[in-house]
PDB file of N, CA and C in Angstrom:
ATOM      1  N   MET L   4      18.063   8.511  -9.992  1.00  0.00           N
ATOM      2  CA  MET L   4      17.208   9.660 -10.214  1.00  0.00           C
ATOM      3  C   MET L   4      16.252   9.801  -9.035  1.00  0.00           C
ATOM      4  N   THR L   5      15.973  11.033  -8.660  1.00  0.00           N
ATOM      5  CA  THR L   5      15.018  11.292  -7.584  1.00  0.00           C
ATOM      6  C   THR L   5      13.891  12.163  -8.112  1.00  0.00           C
ATOM      7  N   TYR L   6      12.771  12.107  -7.414  1.00  0.00           N
ATOM      8  CA  TYR L   6      11.585  12.858  -7.788  1.00  0.00           C
ATOM      9  C   TYR L   6      11.184  13.762  -6.639  1.00  0.00           C
ATOM     10  N   GLY L   7      10.604  14.900  -6.966  1.00  0.00           N
ATOM     11  CA  GLY L   7      10.055  15.794  -5.966  1.00  0.00           C
ATOM     12  C   GLY L   7       8.600  15.440  -5.701  1.00  0.00           C
ATOM     13  N   VAL L   8       8.026  16.082  -4.716  1.00  0.00           N
ATOM     14  CA  VAL L   8       6.628  15.824  -4.358  1.00  0.00           C
ATOM     15  C   VAL L   8       5.718  16.139  -5.540  1.00  0.00           C
ATOM     16  N   GLN L   9       5.975  17.237  -6.229  1.00  0.00           N
ATOM     17  CA  GLN L   9       5.125  17.617  -7.364  1.00  0.00           C
ATOM     18  C   GLN L   9       5.202  16.596  -8.494  1.00  0.00           C
ATOM     19  N   ASN L  10       6.382  16.014  -8.721  1.00  0.00           N
ATOM     20  CA  ASN L  10       6.514  14.970  -9.746  1.00  0.00           C
ATOM     21  C   ASN L  10       5.655  13.753  -9.399  1.00  0.00           C
ATOM     22  N   VAL L  11       5.643  13.389  -8.131  1.00  0.00           N
ATOM     23  CA  VAL L  11       4.834  12.245  -7.692  1.00  0.00           C
ATOM     24  C   VAL L  11       3.351  12.588  -7.797  1.00  0.00           C
ATOM     25  N   CYS L  12       2.990  13.828  -7.482  1.00  0.00           N
ATOM     26  CA  CYS L  12       1.598  14.269  -7.635  1.00  0.00           C
ATOM     27  C   CYS L  12       1.139  14.118  -9.080  1.00  0.00           C
ATOM     28  N   ASP L  13       1.976  14.563 -10.003  1.00  0.00           N
ATOM     29  CA  ASP L  13       1.637  14.474 -11.424  1.00  0.00           C
ATOM     30  C   ASP L  13       1.562  13.023 -11.891  1.00  0.00           C
ATOM     31  N   ARG L  14       2.465  12.204 -11.385  1.00  0.00           N
ATOM     32  CA  ARG L  14       2.519  10.794 -11.807  1.00  0.00           C
ATOM     33  C   ARG L  14       1.260  10.041 -11.408  1.00  0.00           C
ATOM     34  N   TYR L  15       0.760  10.286 -10.191  1.00  0.00           N
ATOM     35  CA  TYR L  15      -0.398   9.546  -9.687  1.00  0.00           C
ATOM     36  C   TYR L  15      -1.692  10.344  -9.717  1.00  0.00           C
ATOM     37  N   ALA L  16      -1.656  11.556 -10.229  1.00  0.00           N
ATOM     38  CA  ALA L  16      -2.828  12.428 -10.334  1.00  0.00           C
ATOM     39  C   ALA L  16      -3.518  12.605  -8.980  1.00  0.00           C
ATOM     40  N   VAL L  17      -2.716  12.961  -7.982  1.00  0.00           N
ATOM     41  CA  VAL L  17      -3.234  13.235  -6.646  1.00  0.00           C
ATOM     42  C   VAL L  17      -2.698  14.589  -6.196  1.00  0.00           C
ATOM     43  N   GLY L  18      -3.223  15.079  -5.089  1.00  0.00           N
ATOM     44  CA  GLY L  18      -2.784  16.357  -4.566  1.00  0.00           C
ATOM     45  C   GLY L  18      -1.528  16.236  -3.713  1.00  0.00           C
ATOM     46  N   GLU L  19      -0.963  17.381  -3.429  1.00  0.00           N
ATOM     47  CA  GLU L  19       0.266  17.432  -2.633  1.00  0.00           C
ATOM     48  C   GLU L  19       0.036  16.899  -1.214  1.00  0.00           C
ATOM     49  N   HIS L  20      -1.136  17.185  -0.652  1.00  0.00           N
ATOM     50  CA  HIS L  20      -1.428  16.712   0.703  1.00  0.00           C
ATOM     51  C   HIS L  20      -1.487  15.182   0.758  1.00  0.00           C
ATOM     52  N   THR L  21      -1.943  14.572  -0.304  1.00  0.00           N
ATOM     53  CA  THR L  21      -1.993  13.107  -0.352  1.00  0.00           C
ATOM     54  C   THR L  21      -0.591  12.526  -0.325  1.00  0.00           C
ATOM     55  N   VAL L  22       0.295  13.063  -1.133  1.00  0.00           N
ATOM     56  CA  VAL L  22       1.680  12.570  -1.183  1.00  0.00           C
ATOM     57  C   VAL L  22       2.370  12.807   0.158  1.00  0.00           C
ATOM     58  N   LEU L  23       2.173  13.989   0.735  1.00  0.00           N
ATOM     59  CA  LEU L  23       2.776  14.279   2.034  1.00  0.00           C
ATOM     60  C   LEU L  23       2.224  13.352   3.123  1.00  0.00           C
ATOM     61  N   GLY L  24       0.966  12.985   3.012  1.00  0.00           N
ATOM     62  CA  GLY L  24       0.383  12.014   3.946  1.00  0.00           C
ATOM     63  C   GLY L  24       1.024  10.650   3.806  1.00  0.00           C
ATOM     64  N   TRP L  25       1.261  10.215   2.575  1.00  0.00           N
ATOM     65  CA  TRP L  25       1.947   8.933   2.351  1.00  0.00           C
ATOM     66  C   TRP L  25       3.334   8.950   2.985  1.00  0.00           C
ATOM     67  N   ILE L  26       4.027  10.088   2.842  1.00  0.00           N
ATOM     68  CA  ILE L  26       5.365  10.214   3.422  1.00  0.00           C
ATOM     69  C   ILE L  26       5.274  10.210   4.951  1.00  0.00           C
ATOM     70  N   ARG L  27       4.346  10.973   5.501  1.00  0.00           N
ATOM     71  CA  ARG L  27       4.189  11.065   6.954  1.00  0.00           C
ATOM     72  C   ARG L  27       3.848   9.712   7.577  1.00  0.00           C
ATOM     73  N   ARG L  28       2.990   8.929   6.906  1.00  0.00           N
ATOM     74  CA  ARG L  28       2.601   7.614   7.431  1.00  0.00           C
ATOM     75  C   ARG L  28       3.652   6.537   7.165  1.00  0.00           C
ATOM     76  N   GLY L  29       4.663   6.845   6.364  1.00  0.00           N
ATOM     77  CA  GLY L  29       5.716   5.878   6.083  1.00  0.00           C
ATOM     78  C   GLY L  29       5.405   4.947   4.926  1.00  0.00           C
ATOM     79  N   GLU L  30       4.314   5.192   4.221  1.00  0.00           N
ATOM     80  CA  GLU L  30       3.980   4.361   3.063  1.00  0.00           C
ATOM     81  C   GLU L  30       4.939   4.621   1.902  1.00  0.00           C
ATOM     82  N   LEU L  31       5.367   5.866   1.786  1.00  0.00           N
ATOM     83  CA  LEU L  31       6.282   6.283   0.729  1.00  0.00           C
ATOM     84  C   LEU L  31       7.539   6.825   1.396  1.00  0.00           C
ATOM     85  N   LYS L  32       8.659   6.179   1.160  1.00  0.00           N
ATOM     86  CA  LYS L  32       9.913   6.603   1.770  1.00  0.00           C
ATOM     87  C   LYS L  32      10.467   7.792   1.007  1.00  0.00           C
ATOM     88  N   ALA L  33      10.889   8.814   1.753  1.00  0.00           N
ATOM     89  CA  ALA L  33      11.413  10.039   1.149  1.00  0.00           C
ATOM     90  C   ALA L  33      12.583  10.544   1.983  1.00  0.00           C
ATOM     91  N   ILE L  34      13.416  11.338   1.345  1.00  0.00           N
ATOM     92  CA  ILE L  34      14.589  11.917   1.998  1.00  0.00           C
ATOM     93  C   ILE L  34      14.385  13.424   2.079  1.00  0.00           C
ATOM     94  N   ASN L  35      14.597  13.982   3.258  1.00  0.00           N
ATOM     95  CA  ASN L  35      14.481  15.421   3.445  1.00  0.00           C
ATOM     96  C   ASN L  35      15.822  16.059   3.088  1.00  0.00           C
ATOM     97  N   VAL L  36      15.832  16.891   2.047  1.00  0.00           N
ATOM     98  CA  VAL L  36      17.066  17.536   1.601  1.00  0.00           C
ATOM     99  C   VAL L  36      17.074  19.027   1.924  1.00  0.00           C
ATOM    100  N   ALA L  37      16.299  19.440   2.930  1.00  0.00           N
ATOM    101  CA  ALA L  37      16.283  20.847   3.335  1.00  0.00           C
ATOM    102  C   ALA L  37      17.659  21.237   3.877  1.00  0.00           C
ATOM    103  N   ARG L  38      18.006  22.482   3.718  1.00  0.00           N
ATOM    104  CA  ARG L  38      19.330  22.942   4.128  1.00  0.00           C
ATOM    105  C   ARG L  38      19.501  22.975   5.637  1.00  0.00           C
ATOM    106  N   LYS L  39      18.451  23.345   6.357  1.00  0.00           N
ATOM    107  CA  LYS L  39      18.532  23.454   7.816  1.00  0.00           C
ATOM    108  C   LYS L  39      17.537  22.489   8.441  1.00  0.00           C
ATOM    109  N   PRO L  40      17.864  21.922   9.617  1.00  0.00           N
ATOM    110  CA  PRO L  40      16.973  20.953  10.264  1.00  0.00           C
ATOM    111  C   PRO L  40      15.596  21.505  10.630  1.00  0.00           C
ATOM    112  N   GLY L  41      15.476  22.758  11.019  1.00  0.00           N
ATOM    113  CA  GLY L  41      14.193  23.297  11.454  1.00  0.00           C
ATOM    114  C   GLY L  41      13.352  23.879  10.346  1.00  0.00           C
ATOM    115  N   CYS L  42      13.870  23.913   9.136  1.00  0.00           N
ATOM    116  CA  CYS L  42      13.157  24.512   8.007  1.00  0.00           C
ATOM    117  C   CYS L  42      12.057  23.594   7.486  1.00  0.00           C
ATOM    118  N   ARG L  43      11.268  24.161   6.583  1.00  0.00           N
ATOM    119  CA  ARG L  43      10.235  23.375   5.912  1.00  0.00           C
ATOM    120  C   ARG L  43      10.906  22.246   5.142  1.00  0.00           C
ATOM    121  N   PRO L  44      10.416  21.017   5.288  1.00  0.00           N
ATOM    122  CA  PRO L  44      11.065  19.891   4.598  1.00  0.00           C
ATOM    123  C   PRO L  44      10.953  19.996   3.084  1.00  0.00           C
ATOM    124  N   LYS L  45      11.977  19.546   2.418  1.00  0.00           N
ATOM    125  CA  LYS L  45      12.006  19.469   0.956  1.00  0.00           C
ATOM    126  C   LYS L  45      12.286  18.005   0.637  1.00  0.00           C
ATOM    127  N   TRP L  46      11.263  17.303   0.216  1.00  0.00           N
ATOM    128  CA  TRP L  46      11.338  15.855   0.066  1.00  0.00           C
ATOM    129  C   TRP L  46      11.824  15.444  -1.312  1.00  0.00           C
ATOM    130  N   ARG L  47      12.617  14.385  -1.347  1.00  0.00           N
ATOM    131  CA  ARG L  47      13.048  13.726  -2.585  1.00  0.00           C
ATOM    132  C   ARG L  47      12.746  12.244  -2.442  1.00  0.00           C
ATOM    133  N   ILE L  48      12.218  11.661  -3.509  1.00  0.00           N
ATOM    134  CA  ILE L  48      11.820  10.255  -3.516  1.00  0.00           C
ATOM    135  C   ILE L  48      12.642   9.546  -4.574  1.00  0.00           C
ATOM    136  N   THR L  49      13.260   8.431  -4.197  1.00  0.00           N
ATOM    137  CA  THR L  49      14.088   7.682  -5.146  1.00  0.00           C
ATOM    138  C   THR L  49      13.216   6.750  -5.992  1.00  0.00           C
ATOM    139  N   GLU L  50      13.793   6.284  -7.096  1.00  0.00           N
ATOM    140  CA  GLU L  50      13.080   5.326  -7.957  1.00  0.00           C
ATOM    141  C   GLU L  50      12.780   4.039  -7.202  1.00  0.00           C
ATOM    142  N   GLU L  51      13.713   3.607  -6.358  1.00  0.00           N
ATOM    143  CA  GLU L  51      13.506   2.383  -5.579  1.00  0.00           C
ATOM    144  C   GLU L  51      12.338   2.544  -4.612  1.00  0.00           C
ATOM    145  N   ALA L  52      12.232   3.720  -4.001  1.00  0.00           N
ATOM    146  CA  ALA L  52      11.126   3.976  -3.074  1.00  0.00           C
ATOM    147  C   ALA L  52       9.794   3.972  -3.817  1.00  0.00           C
ATOM    148  N   LEU L  53       9.761   4.545  -5.023  1.00  0.00           N
ATOM    149  CA  LEU L  53       8.530   4.520  -5.821  1.00  0.00           C
ATOM    150  C   LEU L  53       8.163   3.099  -6.230  1.00  0.00           C
ATOM    151  N   ALA L  54       9.159   2.306  -6.602  1.00  0.00           N
ATOM    152  CA  ALA L  54       8.886   0.917  -6.989  1.00  0.00           C
ATOM    153  C   ALA L  54       8.326   0.134  -5.799  1.00  0.00           C
ATOM    154  N   ALA L  55       8.900   0.340  -4.613  1.00  0.00           N
ATOM    155  CA  ALA L  55       8.405  -0.352  -3.413  1.00  0.00           C
ATOM    156  C   ALA L  55       6.995   0.114  -3.068  1.00  0.00           C
ATOM    157  N   PHE L  56       6.722   1.401  -3.214  1.00  0.00           N
ATOM    158  CA  PHE L  56       5.397   1.953  -2.949  1.00  0.00           C
ATOM    159  C   PHE L  56       4.366   1.356  -3.897  1.00  0.00           C
ATOM    160  N   GLU L  57       4.707   1.277  -5.181  1.00  0.00           N
ATOM    161  CA  GLU L  57       3.783   0.709  -6.164  1.00  0.00           C
ATOM    162  C   GLU L  57       3.550  -0.771  -5.904  1.00  0.00           C
ATOM    163  N   ALA L  58       4.597  -1.498  -5.535  1.00  0.00           N
ATOM    164  CA  ALA L  58       4.444  -2.927  -5.252  1.00  0.00           C
ATOM    165  C   ALA L  58       3.544  -3.152  -4.040  1.00  0.00           C
ATOM    166  N   MET L  59       3.675  -2.282  -3.036  1.00  0.00           N
ATOM    167  CA  MET L  59       2.868  -2.413  -1.833  1.00  0.00           C
ATOM    168  C   MET L  59       1.398  -2.131  -2.123  1.00  0.00           C
ATOM    169  N   ARG L  60       1.125  -1.219  -3.016  1.00  0.00           N
ATOM    170  CA  ARG L  60      -0.248  -0.807  -3.291  1.00  0.00           C
ATOM    171  C   ARG L  60      -0.877  -1.521  -4.475  1.00  0.00           C
ATOM    172  N   THR L  61      -0.140  -2.411  -5.125  1.00  0.00           N
ATOM    173  CA  THR L  61      -0.694  -3.153  -6.245  1.00  0.00           C
ATOM    174  C   THR L  61      -1.666  -4.202  -5.706  1.00  0.00           C
ATOM    175  N   PRO L  62      -2.900  -4.175  -6.177  1.00  0.00           N
ATOM    176  CA  PRO L  62      -3.869  -5.139  -5.658  1.00  0.00           C
ATOM    177  C   PRO L  62      -3.552  -6.556  -6.130  1.00  0.00           C
ATOM    178  N   THR L  63      -3.760  -7.478  -5.263  1.00  0.00           N
ATOM    179  CA  THR L  63      -3.607  -8.883  -5.612  1.00  0.00           C
ATOM    180  C   THR L  63      -4.990  -9.519  -5.585  1.00  0.00           C
ATOM    181  N   PRO L  64      -5.235 -10.478  -6.434  1.00  0.00           N
ATOM    182  CA  PRO L  64      -6.559 -11.099  -6.441  1.00  0.00           C
ATOM    183  C   PRO L  64      -6.805 -11.833  -5.127  1.00  0.00           C
ATOM    184  N   PRO L  65      -8.031 -11.826  -4.658  1.00  0.00           N
ATOM    185  CA  PRO L  65      -8.320 -12.525  -3.407  1.00  0.00           C
ATOM    186  C   PRO L  65      -8.147 -14.026  -3.603  1.00  0.00           C
ATOM    187  N   PRO L  66      -7.817 -14.732  -2.548  1.00  0.00           N
ATOM    188  CA  PRO L  66      -7.657 -16.177  -2.681  1.00  0.00           C
ATOM    189  C   PRO L  66      -8.988 -16.836  -3.030  1.00  0.00           C
ATOM    190  N   ALA L  67      -8.895 -17.907  -3.780  1.00  0.00           N
ATOM    191  CA  ALA L  67     -10.106 -18.622  -4.182  1.00  0.00           C
ATOM    192  C   ALA L  67     -10.773 -19.211  -2.946  1.00  0.00           C
ATOM    193  N   PRO L  68     -12.092 -19.107  -2.881  1.00  0.00           N
ATOM    194  CA  PRO L  68     -12.765 -19.662  -1.703  1.00  0.00           C
ATOM    195  C   PRO L  68     -12.619 -21.182  -1.675  1.00  0.00           C
ATOM    196  N   THR L  69     -12.395 -21.684  -0.517  1.00  0.00           N
ATOM    197  CA  THR L  69     -12.268 -23.133  -0.365  1.00  0.00           C
ATOM    198  C   THR L  69     -13.608 -23.696   0.055  1.00  0.00           C
ATOM    199  N   ARG L  70     -13.919 -24.851  -0.464  1.00  0.00           N
ATOM    200  CA  ARG L  70     -15.177 -25.497  -0.108  1.00  0.00           C
ATOM    201  C   ARG L  70     -15.003 -26.254   1.190  1.00  0.00           C
ATOM    202  N   ARG L  71     -15.987 -26.128   2.007  1.00  0.00           N
ATOM    203  CA  ARG L  71     -15.939 -26.839   3.280  1.00  0.00           C
ATOM    204  C   ARG L  71     -16.312 -28.291   3.043  1.00  0.00           C
ATOM    205  N   LYS L  72     -15.586 -29.155   3.676  1.00  0.00           N
ATOM    206  CA  LYS L  72     -15.876 -30.578   3.563  1.00  0.00           C
ATOM    207  C   LYS L  72     -17.028 -30.923   4.484  1.00  0.00           C
ATOM    208  N   ARG L  73     -17.831 -31.860   4.019  1.00  0.00           N
ATOM    209  CA  ARG L  73     -18.908 -32.327   4.875  1.00  0.00           C
ATOM    210  C   ARG L  73     -18.328 -33.091   6.043  1.00  0.00           C
ATOM    211  N   GLN L  74     -18.888 -32.807   7.160  1.00  0.00           N
ATOM    212  CA  GLN L  74     -18.413 -33.493   8.345  1.00  0.00           C
ATOM    213  C   GLN L  74     -19.229 -34.769   8.500  1.00  0.00           C
ATOM    214  N   GLN L  75     -18.532 -35.856   8.411  1.00  0.00           N
ATOM    215  CA  GLN L  75     -19.209 -37.134   8.562  1.00  0.00           C
ATOM    216  C   GLN L  75     -19.073 -37.565  10.019  1.00  0.00           C
ATOM    217  N   SER L  76     -20.204 -37.638  10.631  1.00  0.00           N
ATOM    218  CA  SER L  76     -20.207 -37.965  12.043  1.00  0.00           C
ATOM    219  C   SER L  76     -20.872 -39.309  12.252  1.00  0.00           C
ATOM    220  N   SER L  77     -20.341 -40.041  13.145  1.00  0.00           N
ATOM    221  CA  SER L  77     -20.923 -41.348  13.450  1.00  0.00           C
ATOM    222  C   SER L  77     -22.054 -41.185  14.466  1.00  0.00           C
ATOM    223  N   ASP L  78     -22.300 -39.955  14.923  1.00  0.00           N
ATOM    224  CA  ASP L  78     -23.356 -39.709  15.901  1.00  0.00           C
ATOM    225  C   ASP L  78     -24.734 -39.656  15.244  1.00  0.00           C
ATOM    226  N   ILE L  79     -24.797 -39.504  13.920  1.00  0.00           N
ATOM    227  CA  ILE L  79     -26.078 -39.376  13.231  1.00  0.00           C
ATOM    228  C   ILE L  79     -26.631 -40.765  12.945  1.00  0.00           C
ATOM    229  N   VAL L  80     -27.899 -40.952  13.307  1.00  0.00           N
ATOM    230  CA  VAL L  80     -28.566 -42.219  13.077  1.00  0.00           C
ATOM    231  C   VAL L  80     -29.768 -41.937  12.181  1.00  0.00           C
ATOM    232  N   ASP L  81     -29.852 -42.639  11.058  1.00  0.00           N
ATOM    233  CA  ASP L  81     -30.993 -42.487  10.147  1.00  0.00           C
ATOM    234  C   ASP L  81     -32.118 -43.410  10.605  1.00  0.00           C
ATOM    235  N   ARG L  82     -33.316 -42.855  10.731  1.00  0.00           N
ATOM    236  CA  ARG L  82     -34.498 -43.659  11.083  1.00  0.00           C
ATOM    237  C   ARG L  82     -35.603 -43.342  10.102  1.00  0.00           C
ATOM    238  N   TYR L  83     -36.276 -44.355   9.682  1.00  0.00           N
ATOM    239  CA  TYR L  83     -37.385 -44.160   8.756  1.00  0.00           C
ATOM    240  C   TYR L  83     -38.664 -44.531   9.386  1.00  0.00           C
TER     241      TYR L  83
END
């Protein structure tokens, strides 16, 4: 199954320019099915392309901060 630009707009509640920007930048893979090469593009997006787009944009939790180890140096001399 393929989706048109308007279907993707409705799915993600964004405007047409946003979807076209994703396609132009290569974030969302689409196929131009226009009849002639010089005509206005008519984009179709496959289910696989949408799945890859969603996977790429799914936030992942940041890595847990690591604690720095104390540096034990033999150069330090305690004097009282």
